[in-house]
């Protein structure tokens, strides 16, 4: 888009659009500073810095919110909306549409509600951690009740379609346009097919070799391996870093400064490798955003679900493929040492694809993962909709785990208290994980159809074709299209469960001889 010129001071802006862009970019300078403080807190900050850091971040967050909700922002948006010449350019019109969306969301919540939510969730997070340690849901329940009450008010402030439900208003924050009905229409047919596949796998007599999943490799070697793989698949270390943290994440300030983290388990190389591939996928998306649109909606990721599709594709479609392992195995032996030479590429491919139903979402394999998400979706939809009391969550949680995954949840710590999300007031968030898996499979099928031999190329370390395809078809657009429009545009079809099922069945049936 030719009109985007970063760093135009607002007093010198020649056009309404340039003035709006300058206002957006200054806000992004503040919010990205906050992102850097986040990264620092998770990687380097001594614990003594915690209290001051919380104040720094609260101040920056308030400044960002005030600027986004300001009359000045509203006036700048209205001026461009009235500017026929600016609005005749589709990219500019999309930029203004998204700026309007953010402004309107920021103005819909009364400051008192924002404050109440921030205070309650910060206390609730603390109580959740205590309740989880003690495996005592009753201790957390009053806090969750407060949060749910606030979320229902929040949903009413945002509003939702007449034929929709409150949950939609919350999900829209993470996945624009997402509704419970649309999610259910994909999840409902997907659920029995996943359950059927998992049941067949459980009953199978053939088991993939998994010896590599208990093979000691010291952390420094794993770190070297992680950096090698991230760089090989296309993460640019001139514009990014990879560090250690307790929970892996992708952060940073803008497309030219992307911060990844991963964690290492000496007894399981696939932990670090999987999370590095995952976070690199997020990072490749961030680095692929349009540098000329920095600080504007056209230089930002479109949604959590689409973001997750990028991480899942590199982690699963690429990193759990036979071709990938035939490329990596000989190179890996050079890094982690000759002791691993007793494992063949096939052994390593098998070890990366073991399916084992369990209680914990973050430890779940590709086949069972989406069932964990479905449990959470069903529960939060019922709680926000008012058909389920908070007190009823543990019983429903345990029943759904038995039904969907065939496991008996031993306690609430390994049950409904395992995730931090609800304690932070994030409901409507979980489905973006499964949407990510669905988008990833659908995008990847299209990429394979348009680039014959793509997967075979992975065996030769050729990953740049896929990266370029993602850059052009997905990353470059920023928020120009909604997630649903993007899927339709890139794949020629609406979101469907079929590509994910083809991906899982095509891989797991031969591995388990079913
Ligand atoms: Zn992710």
mmCIF file of N, CA and C in Angstrom, residues 370-467:
data_model
loop_
_atom_site.group_PDB
_atom_site.id
_atom_site.type_symbol
_atom_site.label_atom_id
_atom_site.label_comp_id
_atom_site.label_asym_id
_atom_site.label_seq_id
_atom_site.Cartn_x
_atom_site.Cartn_y
_atom_site.Cartn_z
ATOM 1 N N UNK A 370 -7.633 -31.984 20.157
ATOM 2 C CA UNK A 370 -8.873 -31.238 19.882
ATOM 3 C C UNK A 370 -10.031 -31.694 20.762
ATOM 4 N N UNK A 371 -9.968 -32.917 21.277
ATOM 5 C CA UNK A 371 -11.008 -33.375 22.209
ATOM 6 C C UNK A 371 -10.895 -32.612 23.531
ATOM 7 N N UNK A 372 -9.669 -32.317 23.959
ATOM 8 C CA UNK A 372 -9.470 -31.498 25.166
ATOM 9 C C UNK A 372 -10.115 -30.121 24.975
ATOM 10 N N UNK A 373 -9.949 -29.569 23.780
ATOM 11 C CA UNK A 373 -10.504 -28.239 23.504
ATOM 12 C C UNK A 373 -12.034 -28.288 23.495
ATOM 13 N N UNK A 374 -12.581 -29.359 22.938
ATOM 14 C CA UNK A 374 -14.048 -29.481 22.861
ATOM 15 C C UNK A 374 -14.689 -29.522 24.248
ATOM 16 N N UNK A 375 -14.022 -30.191 25.205
ATOM 17 C CA UNK A 375 -14.525 -30.221 26.586
ATOM 18 C C UNK A 375 -14.651 -28.793 27.109
ATOM 19 N N UNK A 376 -13.593 -28.009 26.908
ATOM 20 C CA UNK A 376 -13.589 -26.637 27.425
ATOM 21 C C UNK A 376 -14.621 -25.767 26.730
ATOM 22 N N UNK A 377 -14.760 -25.938 25.428
ATOM 23 C CA UNK A 377 -15.740 -25.141 24.676
ATOM 24 C C UNK A 377 -17.152 -25.412 25.188
ATOM 25 N N UNK A 378 -17.478 -26.678 25.356
ATOM 26 C CA UNK A 378 -18.812 -27.043 25.809
ATOM 27 C C UNK A 378 -19.108 -26.423 27.176
ATOM 28 N N UNK A 379 -18.124 -26.493 28.077
ATOM 29 C CA UNK A 379 -18.323 -25.980 29.439
ATOM 30 C C UNK A 379 -18.433 -24.457 29.458
ATOM 31 N N UNK A 380 -17.528 -23.765 28.772
ATOM 32 C CA UNK A 380 -17.583 -22.292 28.878
ATOM 33 C C UNK A 380 -18.806 -21.736 28.151
ATOM 34 N N UNK A 381 -19.232 -22.401 27.098
ATOM 35 C CA UNK A 381 -20.434 -21.954 26.397
ATOM 36 C C UNK A 381 -21.645 -22.073 27.336
ATOM 37 N N UNK A 382 -21.706 -23.178 28.091
ATOM 38 C CA UNK A 382 -22.830 -23.400 29.007
ATOM 39 C C UNK A 382 -22.779 -22.433 30.189
ATOM 40 N N UNK A 383 -21.569 -22.167 30.695
ATOM 41 C CA UNK A 383 -21.435 -21.273 31.846
ATOM 42 C C UNK A 383 -21.800 -19.834 31.458
ATOM 43 N N UNK A 384 -21.266 -19.372 30.330
ATOM 44 C CA UNK A 384 -21.570 -18.000 29.896
ATOM 45 C C UNK A 384 -23.041 -17.901 29.482
ATOM 46 N N UNK A 385 -23.551 -18.960 28.888
ATOM 47 C CA UNK A 385 -24.952 -18.964 28.456
ATOM 48 C C UNK A 385 -25.929 -19.086 29.622
ATOM 49 N N UNK A 386 -25.448 -19.520 30.796
ATOM 50 C CA UNK A 386 -26.296 -19.570 31.980
ATOM 51 C C UNK A 386 -26.940 -20.930 32.235
ATOM 52 N N UNK A 387 -26.629 -21.943 31.413
ATOM 53 C CA UNK A 387 -27.254 -23.250 31.648
ATOM 54 C C UNK A 387 -26.417 -24.130 32.584
ATOM 55 N N UNK A 388 -25.245 -23.661 32.975
ATOM 56 C CA UNK A 388 -24.405 -24.437 33.903
ATOM 57 C C UNK A 388 -23.887 -23.513 34.998
ATOM 58 N N UNK A 389 -24.059 -23.937 36.258
ATOM 59 C CA UNK A 389 -23.498 -23.187 37.394
ATOM 60 C C UNK A 389 -22.013 -23.514 37.492
ATOM 61 N N UNK A 390 -21.233 -22.551 37.976
ATOM 62 C CA UNK A 390 -19.794 -22.780 38.165
ATOM 63 C C UNK A 390 -19.555 -24.039 39.013
ATOM 64 N N UNK A 391 -20.385 -24.224 40.052
ATOM 65 C CA UNK A 391 -20.206 -25.382 40.943
ATOM 66 C C UNK A 391 -20.321 -26.711 40.200
ATOM 67 N N UNK A 392 -20.986 -26.694 39.063
ATOM 68 C CA UNK A 392 -21.185 -27.936 38.319
ATOM 69 C C UNK A 392 -20.046 -28.265 37.355
ATOM 70 N N UNK A 393 -19.043 -27.388 37.273
ATOM 71 C CA UNK A 393 -17.963 -27.591 36.288
ATOM 72 C C UNK A 393 -17.184 -28.894 36.506
ATOM 73 N N UNK A 394 -16.695 -29.179 37.734
ATOM 74 C CA UNK A 394 -15.869 -30.398 37.870
ATOM 75 C C UNK A 394 -16.593 -31.669 37.426
ATOM 76 N N UNK A 395 -17.876 -31.800 37.807
ATOM 77 C CA UNK A 395 -18.604 -33.023 37.451
ATOM 78 C C UNK A 395 -18.748 -33.150 35.937
ATOM 79 N N UNK A 396 -19.090 -32.022 35.266
ATOM 80 C CA UNK A 396 -19.255 -32.088 33.811
ATOM 81 C C UNK A 396 -17.905 -32.335 33.127
ATOM 82 N N UNK A 397 -16.881 -31.670 33.640
ATOM 83 C CA UNK A 397 -15.523 -31.852 33.099
ATOM 84 C C UNK A 397 -15.150 -33.338 33.107
ATOM 85 N N UNK A 398 -15.313 -33.970 34.291
ATOM 86 C CA UNK A 398 -14.893 -35.371 34.441
ATOM 87 C C UNK A 398 -15.733 -36.299 33.570
ATOM 88 N N UNK A 399 -17.044 -35.976 33.464
ATOM 89 C CA UNK A 399 -17.908 -36.818 32.630
ATOM 90 C C UNK A 399 -17.493 -36.716 31.155
ATOM 91 N N UNK A 400 -17.193 -35.480 30.705
ATOM 92 C CA UNK A 400 -16.813 -35.304 29.296
ATOM 93 C C UNK A 400 -15.457 -35.968 29.000
ATOM 94 N N UNK A 401 -14.532 -35.933 29.949
ATOM 95 C CA UNK A 401 -13.245 -36.603 29.727
ATOM 96 C C UNK A 401 -13.435 -38.108 29.585
ATOM 97 N N UNK A 402 -14.362 -38.636 30.389
ATOM 98 C CA UNK A 402 -14.621 -40.077 30.299
ATOM 99 C C UNK A 402 -15.247 -40.395 28.938
ATOM 100 N N UNK A 403 -16.228 -39.568 28.562
ATOM 101 C CA UNK A 403 -16.937 -39.792 27.299
ATOM 102 C C UNK A 403 -16.039 -39.626 26.085
ATOM 103 N N UNK A 404 -15.270 -38.524 26.076
ATOM 104 C CA UNK A 404 -14.514 -38.180 24.865
ATOM 105 C C UNK A 404 -13.165 -38.868 24.793
ATOM 106 N N UNK A 405 -12.465 -38.978 25.933
ATOM 107 C CA UNK A 405 -11.105 -39.524 25.895
ATOM 108 C C UNK A 405 -10.979 -40.864 26.592
ATOM 109 N N UNK A 406 -12.061 -41.290 27.262
ATOM 110 C CA UNK A 406 -12.038 -42.595 27.925
ATOM 111 C C UNK A 406 -11.136 -42.629 29.137
ATOM 112 N N UNK A 407 -10.877 -41.454 29.750
ATOM 113 C CA UNK A 407 -9.992 -41.455 30.920
ATOM 114 C C UNK A 407 -10.757 -40.987 32.162
ATOM 115 N N UNK A 408 -10.361 -41.515 33.324
ATOM 116 C CA UNK A 408 -10.935 -41.096 34.601
ATOM 117 C C UNK A 408 -10.035 -40.015 35.188
ATOM 118 N N UNK A 409 -10.554 -38.782 35.264
ATOM 119 C CA UNK A 409 -9.753 -37.674 35.803
ATOM 120 C C UNK A 409 -9.557 -37.919 37.295
ATOM 121 N N UNK A 410 -8.287 -37.996 37.753
ATOM 122 C CA UNK A 410 -8.045 -38.377 39.151
ATOM 123 C C UNK A 410 -8.379 -37.274 40.157
ATOM 124 N N UNK A 411 -8.156 -36.006 39.780
ATOM 125 C CA UNK A 411 -8.436 -34.904 40.715
ATOM 126 C C UNK A 411 -8.566 -33.602 39.913
ATOM 127 N N UNK A 412 -9.016 -32.528 40.598
ATOM 128 C CA UNK A 412 -9.253 -31.264 39.889
ATOM 129 C C UNK A 412 -7.955 -30.606 39.411
ATOM 130 N N UNK A 413 -6.854 -30.888 40.121
ATOM 131 C CA UNK A 413 -5.562 -30.344 39.677
ATOM 132 C C UNK A 413 -5.247 -30.810 38.253
ATOM 133 N N UNK A 414 -5.528 -32.086 38.003
ATOM 134 C CA UNK A 414 -5.301 -32.635 36.658
ATOM 135 C C UNK A 414 -6.593 -32.597 35.838
ATOM 136 N N UNK A 415 -7.599 -31.930 36.389
ATOM 137 C CA UNK A 415 -8.880 -31.781 35.703
ATOM 138 C C UNK A 415 -9.136 -30.324 35.395
ATOM 139 N N UNK A 416 -10.263 -29.823 35.921
ATOM 140 C CA UNK A 416 -10.717 -28.497 35.493
ATOM 141 C C UNK A 416 -9.883 -27.339 36.039
ATOM 142 N N UNK A 417 -8.880 -27.619 36.882
ATOM 143 C CA UNK A 417 -8.019 -26.527 37.371
ATOM 144 C C UNK A 417 -6.701 -26.447 36.600
ATOM 145 N N UNK A 418 -6.522 -27.270 35.565
ATOM 146 C CA UNK A 418 -5.197 -27.339 34.944
ATOM 147 C C UNK A 418 -4.811 -26.103 34.124
ATOM 148 N N UNK A 419 -5.768 -25.409 33.524
ATOM 149 C CA UNK A 419 -5.430 -24.282 32.634
ATOM 150 C C UNK A 419 -5.576 -22.940 33.339
ATOM 151 N N UNK A 420 -4.720 -22.008 32.961
ATOM 152 C CA UNK A 420 -4.745 -20.673 33.580
ATOM 153 C C UNK A 420 -5.843 -19.769 32.969
ATOM 154 N N UNK A 421 -6.291 -20.092 31.741
ATOM 155 C CA UNK A 421 -7.117 -19.163 30.947
ATOM 156 C C UNK A 421 -8.326 -18.565 31.671
ATOM 157 N N UNK A 422 -9.160 -19.426 32.260
ATOM 158 C CA UNK A 422 -10.397 -18.921 32.877
ATOM 159 C C UNK A 422 -10.075 -17.997 34.039
ATOM 160 N N UNK A 423 -8.979 -18.290 34.771
ATOM 161 C CA UNK A 423 -8.632 -17.449 35.924
ATOM 162 C C UNK A 423 -8.207 -16.054 35.481
ATOM 163 N N UNK A 424 -7.823 -15.925 34.215
ATOM 164 C CA UNK A 424 -7.444 -14.614 33.677
ATOM 165 C C UNK A 424 -8.646 -13.912 33.048
ATOM 166 N N UNK A 425 -9.792 -14.535 33.153
ATOM 167 C CA UNK A 425 -10.982 -13.957 32.538
ATOM 168 C C UNK A 425 -11.035 -14.175 31.031
ATOM 169 N N UNK A 426 -10.295 -15.183 30.545
ATOM 170 C CA UNK A 426 -10.306 -15.463 29.103
ATOM 171 C C UNK A 426 -11.248 -16.634 28.798
ATOM 172 N N UNK A 427 -12.455 -16.308 28.400
ATOM 173 C CA UNK A 427 -13.387 -17.340 27.910
ATOM 174 C C UNK A 427 -13.714 -16.996 26.460
ATOM 175 N N UNK A 428 -13.848 -18.036 25.636
ATOM 176 C CA UNK A 428 -13.993 -17.807 24.195
ATOM 177 C C UNK A 428 -12.644 -17.954 23.502
ATOM 178 N N UNK A 429 -11.626 -18.311 24.270
ATOM 179 C CA UNK A 429 -10.247 -18.386 23.770
ATOM 180 C C UNK A 429 -9.895 -19.790 23.287
ATOM 181 N N UNK A 430 -10.303 -20.825 24.083
ATOM 182 C CA UNK A 430 -9.870 -22.200 23.783
ATOM 183 C C UNK A 430 -10.127 -22.667 22.345
ATOM 184 N N UNK A 431 -11.310 -22.390 21.782
ATOM 185 C CA UNK A 431 -11.547 -22.911 20.424
ATOM 186 C C UNK A 431 -10.534 -22.432 19.394
ATOM 187 N N UNK A 432 -9.835 -21.297 19.677
ATOM 188 C CA UNK A 432 -8.860 -20.835 18.670
ATOM 189 C C UNK A 432 -7.744 -21.866 18.480
ATOM 190 N N UNK A 433 -7.493 -22.703 19.496
ATOM 191 C CA UNK A 433 -6.474 -23.749 19.328
ATOM 192 C C UNK A 433 -6.898 -24.777 18.278
ATOM 193 N N UNK A 434 -8.158 -25.208 18.388
ATOM 194 C CA UNK A 434 -8.624 -26.194 17.401
ATOM 195 C C UNK A 434 -8.856 -25.538 16.035
ATOM 196 N N UNK A 435 -9.367 -24.294 16.052
ATOM 197 C CA UNK A 435 -9.488 -23.592 14.771
ATOM 198 C C UNK A 435 -8.128 -23.536 14.096
ATOM 199 N N UNK A 436 -7.082 -23.304 14.893
ATOM 200 C CA UNK A 436 -5.721 -23.270 14.343
ATOM 201 C C UNK A 436 -5.355 -24.587 13.667
ATOM 202 N N UNK A 437 -5.690 -25.698 14.306
ATOM 203 C CA UNK A 437 -5.403 -27.014 13.709
ATOM 204 C C UNK A 437 -6.193 -27.217 12.415
ATOM 205 N N UNK A 438 -7.438 -26.749 12.427
ATOM 206 C CA UNK A 438 -8.284 -26.912 11.234
ATOM 207 C C UNK A 438 -7.778 -26.034 10.089
ATOM 208 N N UNK A 439 -7.493 -24.755 10.404
ATOM 209 C CA UNK A 439 -6.963 -23.856 9.360
ATOM 210 C C UNK A 439 -5.645 -24.414 8.821
ATOM 211 N N UNK A 440 -4.783 -24.896 9.731
ATOM 212 C CA UNK A 440 -3.460 -25.384 9.320
ATOM 213 C C UNK A 440 -3.605 -26.499 8.288
ATOM 214 N N UNK A 441 -4.509 -27.450 8.568
ATOM 215 C CA UNK A 441 -4.668 -28.586 7.661
ATOM 216 C C UNK A 441 -5.218 -28.124 6.315
ATOM 217 N N UNK A 442 -6.178 -27.198 6.378
ATOM 218 C CA UNK A 442 -6.792 -26.740 5.128
ATOM 219 C C UNK A 442 -5.817 -25.906 4.287
ATOM 220 N N UNK A 443 -5.065 -25.024 4.949
ATOM 221 C CA UNK A 443 -4.051 -24.239 4.226
ATOM 222 C C UNK A 443 -2.992 -25.175 3.637
ATOM 223 N N UNK A 444 -2.564 -26.161 4.436
ATOM 224 C CA UNK A 444 -1.466 -27.021 3.999
ATOM 225 C C UNK A 444 -1.879 -27.876 2.801
ATOM 226 N N UNK A 445 -3.124 -28.369 2.805
ATOM 227 C CA UNK A 445 -3.602 -29.139 1.642
ATOM 228 C C UNK A 445 -3.548 -28.281 0.387
ATOM 229 N N UNK A 446 -3.949 -27.015 0.530
ATOM 230 C CA UNK A 446 -3.937 -26.110 -0.622
ATOM 231 C C UNK A 446 -2.502 -25.865 -1.086
ATOM 232 N N UNK A 447 -1.601 -25.640 -0.125
ATOM 233 C CA UNK A 447 -0.198 -25.408 -0.481
ATOM 234 C C UNK A 447 0.361 -26.625 -1.236
ATOM 235 N N UNK A 448 0.026 -27.834 -0.749
ATOM 236 C CA UNK A 448 0.524 -29.061 -1.407
ATOM 237 C C UNK A 448 -0.040 -29.192 -2.812
ATOM 238 N N UNK A 449 -1.320 -28.819 -2.977
ATOM 239 C CA UNK A 449 -1.939 -28.919 -4.304
ATOM 240 C C UNK A 449 -1.301 -27.918 -5.267
ATOM 241 N N UNK A 450 -0.952 -26.742 -4.750
ATOM 242 C CA UNK A 450 -0.387 -25.708 -5.633
ATOM 243 C C UNK A 450 1.110 -25.886 -5.873
ATOM 244 N N UNK A 451 1.772 -26.646 -4.989
ATOM 245 C CA UNK A 451 3.223 -26.853 -5.137
ATOM 246 C C UNK A 451 3.523 -28.347 -5.073
ATOM 247 N N UNK A 452 3.331 -29.056 -6.184
ATOM 248 C CA UNK A 452 3.585 -30.507 -6.160
ATOM 249 C C UNK A 452 5.027 -30.792 -5.707
ATOM 250 N N UNK A 453 5.184 -31.834 -4.921
ATOM 251 C CA UNK A 453 6.535 -32.187 -4.452
ATOM 252 C C UNK A 453 6.958 -31.416 -3.212
ATOM 253 N N UNK A 454 6.025 -30.618 -2.656
ATOM 254 C CA UNK A 454 6.374 -29.797 -1.493
ATOM 255 C C UNK A 454 6.908 -30.640 -0.335
ATOM 256 N N UNK A 455 6.159 -31.704 0.009
ATOM 257 C CA UNK A 455 6.541 -32.522 1.167
ATOM 258 C C UNK A 455 7.844 -33.287 0.872
ATOM 259 N N UNK A 456 7.989 -33.795 -0.356
ATOM 260 C CA UNK A 456 9.246 -34.489 -0.701
ATOM 261 C C UNK A 456 10.442 -33.565 -0.503
ATOM 262 N N UNK A 457 10.235 -32.290 -0.776
ATOM 263 C CA UNK A 457 11.320 -31.309 -0.624
ATOM 264 C C UNK A 457 11.797 -31.187 0.814
ATOM 265 N N UNK A 458 10.885 -31.428 1.776
ATOM 266 C CA UNK A 458 11.303 -31.340 3.195
ATOM 267 C C UNK A 458 12.460 -32.306 3.453
ATOM 268 N N UNK A 459 12.445 -33.464 2.773
ATOM 269 C CA UNK A 459 13.496 -34.463 2.986
ATOM 270 C C UNK A 459 14.857 -33.929 2.537
ATOM 271 N N UNK A 460 14.852 -32.900 1.680
ATOM 272 C CA UNK A 460 16.110 -32.284 1.225
ATOM 273 C C UNK A 460 16.356 -30.951 1.943
ATOM 274 N N UNK A 461 15.571 -30.679 2.978
ATOM 275 C CA UNK A 461 15.741 -29.429 3.724
ATOM 276 C C UNK A 461 15.181 -28.223 2.995
ATOM 277 N N UNK A 462 14.280 -28.480 2.036
ATOM 278 C CA UNK A 462 13.708 -27.360 1.280
ATOM 279 C C UNK A 462 12.404 -26.898 1.935
ATOM 280 N N UNK A 463 12.518 -25.853 2.746
ATOM 281 C CA UNK A 463 11.355 -25.331 3.462
ATOM 282 C C UNK A 463 10.947 -23.935 2.964
ATOM 283 N N UNK A 464 11.811 -23.338 2.119
ATOM 284 C CA UNK A 464 11.567 -21.939 1.760
ATOM 285 C C UNK A 464 10.333 -21.778 0.874
ATOM 286 N N UNK A 465 9.986 -22.840 0.110
ATOM 287 C CA UNK A 465 8.798 -22.748 -0.753
ATOM 288 C C UNK A 465 7.539 -22.566 0.078
ATOM 289 N N UNK A 466 7.429 -23.348 1.146
ATOM 290 C CA UNK A 466 6.253 -23.236 2.020
ATOM 291 C C UNK A 466 6.248 -21.878 2.712
ATOM 292 N N UNK A 467 7.410 -21.446 3.182
ATOM 293 C CA UNK A 467 7.473 -20.153 3.880
ATOM 294 C C UNK A 467 7.037 -19.021 2.937
#
